[in-house]
Amino acid sequence: MGKRWWAYILMMPGLLVITFFLIIPIINTILPTFFVGETISLGRYIDFLQDDYYQVILLRTLRIALVTVVFCILLGLPSAYFISKVNKKIRGMLIAFTIFPLLTNSVVRSFAWITILGQNGVANTLLQTLNIISAPIRLLYTEFAIIIGSIYLFLPLMIVSLVGVMENIDTELMEASESLGANRIVTFFKVVFPLSIPGLIVGSVLVFAGAASAYTTPRLLGGNRNIVLSTLLYQQANTLGNWVNAGMIALIMIILSVLVIKLINTIAARINERGV
Amino acid sequence: MGKSRGLTVFVVLVYAFLFIPIIIITLTSFGTDSYVVFPPRGFTLRWYETVFQTESFMRTFKISMMVSIPATLLALALGIPGAYALSRYRFPGQKSLKNFFMSPKIIPGIVTGFVLFQFIVIRMGMSVYGGLLLGLAIVEIPYALRVIGASLEMVDYSMEEAAMSLGSSRVGSFFKIVLPNITSGIIAAFMLSFISAFNNVPVALFLSGPGISTLPITMMNYVEYNYDPTISALSVLLMLITIAIMFVVEKTLGINNV
């Protein structure tokens, strides 16, 4: 049919650009990682995953991303619930307030945390004034700093994803639940939460993938001691000139991203089956 | 339903967490000390002057503009027909093609930057600028596809059919009926993709070389070795631009619809 033919033509330019300038370059980069000398082998990957130094980095990356997701959910769920319940005018304002940090440069947002967590930063000054600590403590260039910076970076994304679904929950359902004697908290867990799961999934995927591959925050807030996969990739490629290793890290990052999406979707499907 | 006080307090604290860092940056940009101090002492606009006098900021701001605008336009030029095809036709392989269009989202930005650098710049000998433009365009395609797709969903397909049954060609009806109806969606997609391309760090990281670098990369390198309020002042200026753009998007489409 002529009509369908049009659809393929319209999509063609985008598909070609993605193929030539993303897919082929990826293949070009990862192909050499499967060769040791002239033979095809997974040797490099096995060595990499068995190396203590790289294991620590891989685990650190996963830990940071996981803790970030958990805190984004804990802070985001109540906030999104509140936003979806207030009147339209305040809701619009709050959503604008949520989107604004998202549109602000990640360097700016990490720099803000340097001024807060630094040796003579806001946090240390405050803690000393309150006599909680006697000398400045090390907050910046720690894993803690990366986690705080990542939560700060990705919380708005979680809130926006959640508000999107929560807005569409029928308020009559909540009112029905409450008129039948359930209190607000029970209503939240029995009615609102199950219906928000699609937003929670989208938000978690975005936050996990984002936190596991972010570069600016770990570089500026983690320093040299807290290397993660993205900063390792840059270090291997740029500082050490080891492009094969960098290519390997690139593939590991891609696989990680795909696995997380699959995993979270599987969990979501399970939850849906059970119907909570 | 009465408002629960506990929840309100919680949300106030969450937004304090989101905004206090921004407020601190803003206040420190006016401090007279030559390093960032909070609370700031004195009041000066000197750091704003310094921003405009710092050659690397000015030069890379221009490069950022010169690469983000064409990259965004390219992403839209590829995304608009794609979104139209996906919303108006049913065809075999539709779901896989849509996933393929969205695939740049799954690839971490730093990987996109690295593989493009290796392939386009090193292997094909293209310019760093070309690689940067393509890299930024590719990561914006899924974004453009989604925003335009959402705005196409709101266009009544029957209007287009009416135009065609009255003798207008498909191409003609697209330009006369569909395009005017999604203009605000396109403006919003342009503005938001532009901001995101402008702010991009991971893709631009590898795709910068002698004489070519973007503003965020320059800022990142500056922050690593300097701790003066110039960067606070520059941050405030960038945030003002963001607010202005958000205002435009709000006026054309309503930020809640994006």
XYZ file of C-alpha atoms in Angstrom:
534
model
C 0.000 0.000 0.000
C 1.256 3.444 -0.905
C 0.346 4.848 2.483
C 2.716 2.620 4.414
C 5.477 3.374 2.007
C 5.273 7.001 3.158
C 5.780 6.051 6.784
C 9.058 4.319 5.998
C 10.259 7.249 3.892
C 9.457 9.727 6.666
C 11.355 7.701 9.230
C 14.297 6.968 6.979
C 16.476 10.081 7.571
C 16.363 9.679 11.355
C 17.030 5.952 11.123
C 19.980 6.493 8.816
C 21.524 9.151 11.052
C 21.166 6.955 14.144
C 22.571 3.944 12.281
C 25.569 5.735 10.809
C 26.410 7.988 13.699
C 25.515 5.883 16.691
C 25.145 2.173 15.942
C 28.089 1.804 13.543
C 30.412 3.887 15.772
C 29.443 1.698 18.746
C 30.284 -1.454 16.778
C 33.516 0.159 15.604
C 34.491 0.828 19.203
C 33.495 -2.441 20.845
C 34.673 -4.851 18.149
C 38.355 -4.643 19.170
C 37.430 -5.463 22.770
C 36.520 -9.009 21.720
C 39.939 -9.708 20.289
C 43.040 -10.753 22.153
C 45.725 -10.650 19.519
C 44.173 -12.297 16.469
C 41.710 -14.569 18.240
C 38.170 -13.824 19.280
C 37.899 -14.035 23.042
C 36.045 -12.748 26.059
C 39.365 -12.746 27.920
C 39.476 -8.992 28.376
C 36.036 -8.931 29.953
C 36.858 -11.846 32.255
C 40.097 -10.165 33.358
C 38.284 -6.889 33.866
C 35.520 -8.357 36.001
C 37.988 -10.330 38.097
C 40.191 -7.337 38.818
C 39.615 -6.021 42.359
C 40.229 -2.431 41.319
C 37.534 -2.537 38.647
C 35.135 -4.518 40.817
C 35.246 -1.758 43.418
C 34.434 0.827 40.731
C 31.598 -1.230 39.280
C 30.068 -1.815 42.714
C 30.483 1.844 43.670
C 28.675 2.910 40.495
C 25.798 0.520 41.174
C 25.618 1.469 44.850
C 25.470 5.195 44.097
C 22.750 4.677 41.479
C 20.710 2.404 43.753
C 20.873 4.670 46.820
C 19.987 7.627 44.583
C 16.901 5.824 43.235
C 15.755 4.840 46.739
C 16.048 8.388 48.075
C 14.428 9.875 44.989
C 11.462 7.548 45.557
C 11.258 8.340 49.291
C 11.401 12.099 48.698
C 9.565 12.083 45.379
C 6.465 10.022 46.197
C 5.049 12.302 48.920
C 6.030 15.425 46.957
C 4.369 14.215 43.777
C 1.278 13.176 45.748
C 1.078 16.647 47.259
C 1.532 18.340 43.867
C -1.138 16.204 42.216
C -3.628 17.110 44.954
C -3.250 20.898 45.216
C -5.276 23.307 43.120
C -4.325 23.947 39.529
C -2.592 27.261 40.083
C -0.237 26.061 42.813
C 0.328 22.830 40.911
C 1.491 24.719 37.814
C 3.829 26.773 39.959
C 5.260 23.724 41.737
C 5.787 21.916 38.436
C 7.640 24.944 37.077
C 9.742 24.913 40.269
C 10.477 21.240 39.662
C 11.405 21.657 36.010
C 13.675 24.644 36.596
C 16.516 22.680 38.275
C 16.209 20.093 35.480
C 16.926 22.789 32.927
C 19.889 24.105 34.881
C 23.363 23.040 33.892
C 24.773 20.036 35.788
C 28.046 21.918 36.310
C 26.153 24.725 38.030
C 24.253 22.247 40.157
C 27.389 20.368 41.189
C 29.222 23.619 41.882
C 26.467 24.567 44.319
C 27.284 21.440 46.317
C 30.994 22.248 46.273
C 30.182 25.507 48.051
C 28.009 23.631 50.547
C 30.163 20.567 51.247
C 33.653 22.093 50.939
C 36.185 22.353 53.761
C 35.015 25.887 54.647
C 31.625 25.382 53.078
C 28.144 26.097 54.357
C 27.653 22.654 55.936
C 30.910 22.706 57.902
C 30.360 26.293 59.056
C 26.847 25.450 60.188
C 27.891 22.281 62.025
C 30.717 24.155 63.764
C 28.487 27.058 64.773
C 26.035 24.598 66.263
C 28.958 22.944 68.085
C 28.170 19.564 66.570
C 31.728 19.244 65.303
C 34.863 21.036 66.497
C 36.899 20.940 63.278
C 35.781 20.803 59.642
C 35.020 17.260 58.493
C 35.593 15.864 55.053
C 32.324 15.953 53.128
C 33.447 16.874 49.644
C 35.271 14.310 47.475
C 33.463 11.421 49.111
C 30.899 8.908 47.912
C 28.417 10.694 50.170
C 28.954 13.893 48.153
C 28.307 12.061 44.873
C 25.101 10.582 46.282
C 23.807 13.930 47.568
C 24.694 15.551 44.228
C 22.960 12.751 42.311
C 19.785 12.922 44.410
C 19.790 16.666 43.864
C 20.280 16.154 40.138
C 17.607 13.487 39.620
C 14.883 14.108 42.204
C 13.032 16.535 39.889
C 12.954 13.847 37.193
C 11.326 11.398 39.618
C 8.786 14.003 40.754
C 7.848 14.914 37.165
C 7.436 11.228 36.216
C 5.220 10.591 39.247
C 3.066 13.707 38.917
C 2.319 12.673 35.337
C 0.480 9.518 36.501
C -0.798 10.738 39.858
C -2.628 13.638 38.225
C -4.752 11.159 36.329
C -5.856 9.127 39.334
C -9.565 9.603 39.780
C -10.112 11.609 42.986
C -13.412 9.812 43.415
C -11.462 6.607 44.059
C -9.618 8.272 46.937
C -12.802 9.817 48.285
C -14.542 6.445 48.078
C -11.719 4.829 49.975
C -11.838 7.480 52.668
C -15.623 7.449 52.947
C -15.378 3.709 53.523
C -13.281 4.412 56.578
C -9.716 4.153 55.310
C -7.509 6.931 56.602
C -5.325 9.043 54.379
C -2.234 6.882 54.786
C -4.085 3.643 54.080
C -5.720 5.281 51.040
C -2.304 6.335 49.832
C -0.881 2.810 50.036
C -3.972 0.943 48.840
C -5.186 3.282 46.115
C -2.678 5.938 45.118
C 0.538 3.930 45.326
C -0.569 0.952 43.172
C -1.918 3.302 40.522
C 1.329 5.301 40.550
C 3.521 2.311 39.749
C 3.854 3.096 36.022
C 5.250 6.534 36.899
C 7.464 5.020 39.556
C 8.921 2.635 36.971
C 9.596 5.340 34.403
C 11.106 7.534 37.108
C 13.277 4.751 38.534
C 14.618 3.772 35.119
C 15.467 7.383 34.294
C 17.084 8.035 37.670
C 19.053 4.782 37.826
C 20.315 5.028 34.252
C 21.105 8.715 34.769
C 22.906 8.255 38.086
C 24.865 5.233 36.824
C 26.159 7.133 33.799
C 26.432 10.737 35.036
C 29.848 12.280 34.587
C 29.841 15.831 35.948
C 28.697 15.021 39.486
C 31.174 12.192 40.226
C 34.008 14.180 38.685
C 33.336 17.403 40.579
C 32.049 15.981 43.870
C 33.850 12.623 44.012
C 37.349 13.724 43.164
C 40.081 11.297 42.146
C 39.459 8.745 44.863
C 35.856 7.916 44.044
C 36.058 6.859 40.425
C 32.858 5.501 38.833
C 32.360 3.839 35.426
C 31.900 7.089 33.508
C 34.943 8.801 35.002
C 36.898 5.550 34.531
C 35.971 5.494 30.845
C 37.225 9.048 30.418
C 40.392 8.335 32.371
C 41.185 5.207 30.349
C 40.549 6.894 27.009
C 41.960 10.335 27.607
C 44.567 10.112 30.320
C 45.871 6.613 29.667
C 45.072 6.405 25.963
C 43.806 2.856 26.414
C 40.960 2.878 23.925
C 40.315 -0.843 24.042
C 39.713 -0.699 27.786
C 37.553 2.391 27.307
C 35.563 0.513 24.653
C 35.036 -2.330 27.077
C 33.741 0.041 29.760
C 31.466 1.604 27.126
C 29.892 -1.783 26.386
C 29.573 -2.594 30.093
C 27.752 0.722 30.589
C 25.380 -0.006 27.693
C 24.639 -3.521 28.976
C 24.064 -2.166 32.469
C 21.605 0.399 31.133
C 19.676 -2.228 29.129
C 19.670 -4.714 32.033
C 18.286 -2.157 34.471
C 15.461 -1.263 32.109
C 14.629 -4.972 31.642
C 14.877 -5.701 35.369
C 12.668 -2.812 36.444
C 10.103 -3.711 33.781
C 10.081 -7.327 34.977
C 9.529 -6.249 38.568
C 6.739 -3.985 37.357
C 5.075 -6.839 35.477
C 5.232 -9.021 38.627
C 3.663 -6.307 40.747
C 0.917 -5.847 38.176
C 0.185 -9.577 38.162
C -0.235 -9.658 41.895
C -2.437 -6.607 41.616
C -1.047 -5.456 44.986
C -10.188 16.911 52.054
C -8.263 18.877 54.637
C -4.598 19.427 54.065
C -2.332 17.304 56.156
C 0.246 19.442 57.879
C 2.937 16.768 58.013
C 2.871 16.346 54.243
C 3.010 20.097 53.643
C 6.059 20.441 55.885
C 7.722 17.502 54.107
C 7.163 19.061 50.680
C 8.428 22.447 51.873
C 11.616 20.718 53.041
C 12.018 18.890 49.700
C 11.725 22.155 47.780
C 14.096 23.828 50.228
C 16.579 21.061 49.356
C 16.061 21.804 45.649
C 16.329 25.571 45.928
C 18.733 26.379 48.769
C 21.801 25.443 46.658
C 20.562 27.717 43.864
C 19.935 30.549 46.325
C 23.405 30.091 47.837
C 25.012 30.338 44.374
C 23.020 33.477 43.623
C 23.981 35.175 46.889
C 27.680 34.267 46.656
C 27.878 35.835 43.197
C 27.601 39.278 44.844
C 30.251 38.734 47.529
C 33.369 40.917 47.605
C 35.818 38.205 48.695
C 37.959 36.682 45.994
C 36.783 33.182 46.860
C 33.289 31.803 47.418
C 32.104 32.623 50.948
C 28.695 32.060 52.436
C 27.158 34.155 53.791
C 28.793 36.638 51.397
C 30.405 39.789 52.726
C 29.758 43.132 51.051
C 28.130 43.641 47.684
C 29.722 43.928 44.265
C 28.894 43.321 40.630
C 32.560 42.798 39.861
C 32.201 39.043 39.203
C 29.594 39.699 36.551
C 32.091 42.001 34.858
C 34.731 39.300 35.143
C 32.448 36.843 33.338
C 32.255 39.123 30.336
C 35.979 39.821 30.468
C 36.963 36.153 30.588
C 37.823 35.308 27.017
C 37.324 31.529 27.348
C 33.769 31.938 28.659
C 32.805 34.311 25.888
C 34.393 32.230 23.152
C 32.938 28.904 24.283
C 29.520 30.498 24.868
C 29.538 31.382 21.169
C 30.650 27.865 20.208
C 27.918 26.397 22.417
C 25.312 28.545 20.679
C 26.708 27.786 17.232
C 26.558 24.068 17.817
C 23.396 23.701 19.966
C 21.102 25.627 17.623
C 21.930 23.646 14.442
C 21.998 20.390 16.438
C 18.510 21.112 17.776
C 17.236 22.042 14.319
C 18.682 18.817 12.916
C 17.064 16.765 15.704
C 13.715 18.403 14.909
C 14.145 17.918 11.170
C 14.646 14.195 11.806
C 12.179 13.925 14.674
C 9.135 15.706 13.196
C 8.691 13.374 10.183
C 9.449 10.410 12.433
C 6.843 11.432 14.989
C 4.322 12.097 12.205
C 4.875 8.667 10.653
C 4.507 6.970 14.041
C 1.296 8.776 14.934
C -0.473 8.702 11.558
C 0.356 5.319 10.064
C 0.096 1.709 11.161
C 2.828 -0.347 9.562
C 4.770 -3.569 10.114
C 7.753 -3.137 12.400
C 6.315 0.054 13.886
C 7.188 -0.796 17.476
C 10.770 -1.826 16.714
C 11.300 1.266 14.575
C 10.025 3.449 17.417
C 12.366 1.714 19.846
C 15.218 2.240 17.414
C 14.373 5.960 17.243
C 14.419 6.100 21.047
C 17.667 4.118 21.344
C 19.972 7.165 21.793
C 18.268 7.530 25.174
C 19.489 4.125 26.342
C 23.106 4.763 25.380
C 24.927 6.700 28.134
C 25.958 10.156 26.888
C 29.628 9.626 27.589
C 29.547 6.464 25.453
C 27.889 8.354 22.587
C 30.569 11.024 22.801
C 33.386 8.499 22.963
C 32.259 6.286 20.057
C 31.515 9.321 17.876
C 34.927 10.749 18.608
C 36.612 7.491 17.683
C 34.562 6.953 14.535
C 33.864 10.386 13.091
C 36.869 12.361 14.204
C 39.632 9.765 14.283
C 38.484 7.251 11.690
C 36.646 9.423 9.181
C 38.702 12.529 9.782
C 35.706 14.814 10.151
C 35.973 17.966 12.240
C 35.375 17.949 15.986
C 32.655 20.530 15.376
C 30.849 18.145 13.003
C 31.068 15.321 15.500
C 29.790 17.544 18.289
C 26.860 18.736 16.179
C 25.863 15.174 15.232
C 26.341 13.872 18.760
C 24.134 16.541 20.294
C 21.518 16.116 17.544
C 21.372 12.351 18.088
C 20.798 12.604 21.830
C 18.007 15.145 21.224
C 16.125 12.997 18.654
C 14.189 10.921 21.251
C 13.274 14.099 23.079
C 12.012 15.809 19.933
C 10.128 12.665 18.934
C 8.332 12.536 22.274
C 7.369 16.208 22.564
C 6.231 16.444 18.916
C 4.457 13.087 19.228
C 2.490 14.361 22.224
C 1.447 17.456 20.354
C 0.473 15.448 17.227
C -1.828 13.322 19.378
C -3.870 16.460 20.002
C -4.385 17.209 16.306
C -7.680 15.927 14.980
C -6.880 13.518 12.166
C -10.281 14.097 10.569
C -9.321 17.671 9.660
C -6.437 16.317 7.654
C -8.681 13.748 5.975
C -11.189 16.479 5.170
C -8.469 18.546 3.506
C -7.341 15.540 1.478
C -10.856 14.594 0.437
C -11.243 18.181 -0.770
C -8.317 17.637 -3.081
C -5.340 18.670 -1.012
C -2.304 16.427 -1.321
C -0.863 14.664 1.734
C 2.134 16.964 1.734
C -0.088 19.995 1.219
C -2.415 19.032 4.048
C 0.554 18.449 6.338
C 1.830 21.968 5.793
C -1.622 23.609 5.814
C -3.376 21.651 8.552
C -0.982 19.692 10.730
C 1.993 22.020 10.961
C 0.053 25.123 12.102
C -1.576 22.990 14.790
C 1.686 21.705 16.218
C 3.622 24.980 16.019
C 3.517 25.506 19.767
C 4.674 21.921 20.297
C 7.569 22.530 17.927
C 8.539 25.756 19.695
C 8.478 23.974 23.053
C 10.463 21.039 21.663
C 12.992 23.440 20.175
C 13.438 25.431 23.373
C 13.742 22.397 25.641
C 16.014 20.430 23.299
C 18.136 23.531 22.847
C 18.603 23.955 26.611
C 19.459 20.303 26.998
C 21.938 20.385 24.079
C 23.465 23.598 25.414
C 23.897 22.103 28.903
C 25.217 18.756 27.707
C 28.483 17.641 29.272
C 28.982 13.892 28.636
C 28.646 13.977 24.839
C 30.670 17.172 24.513
C 33.411 15.865 26.787
C 35.197 13.820 24.122
C 34.079 16.009 21.258
C 36.155 18.986 22.178
C 39.622 19.658 21.004
C 42.095 22.427 20.397
C 40.161 25.640 19.943
C 36.761 23.986 20.251
C 35.002 23.397 23.526
C 31.564 24.150 24.891
C 30.738 26.472 27.766
C 29.778 23.709 30.259
C 33.093 21.909 29.599
C 35.007 25.155 30.109
C 33.070 25.782 33.319
C 33.811 22.278 34.564
C 37.533 22.692 33.984
C 37.429 26.145 35.576
C 35.651 24.868 38.693
C 38.295 22.202 39.216
C 41.074 24.736 39.616
C 39.358 27.948 40.699
C 37.090 28.800 43.551
C 36.072 32.385 42.901
C 32.569 33.839 42.540
C 32.974 34.282 38.753
C 31.418 30.866 38.275
C 28.542 31.838 40.603
C 27.917 34.943 38.505
C 28.035 32.946 35.279
C 25.632 30.395 36.801
C 23.190 33.168 37.684
C 23.349 34.537 34.127
C 22.667 31.079 32.678
C 19.771 30.565 35.085
C 18.277 33.898 33.980
C 18.407 32.714 30.367
C 16.707 29.457 31.438
C 13.961 31.385 33.232
C 13.416 33.539 30.146
C 13.122 30.432 27.955
C 10.743 28.751 30.419
C 8.625 31.885 30.318
C 8.418 31.715 26.525
C 7.488 28.011 26.630
C 4.859 28.717 29.272
C 3.352 31.475 27.130
C 3.270 29.389 23.940
C 2.207 26.031 25.305
C 1.953 25.992 29.079
C 4.825 24.268 30.828
C 2.499 21.622 32.244
C 1.697 20.341 28.791
C 5.277 19.579 27.863
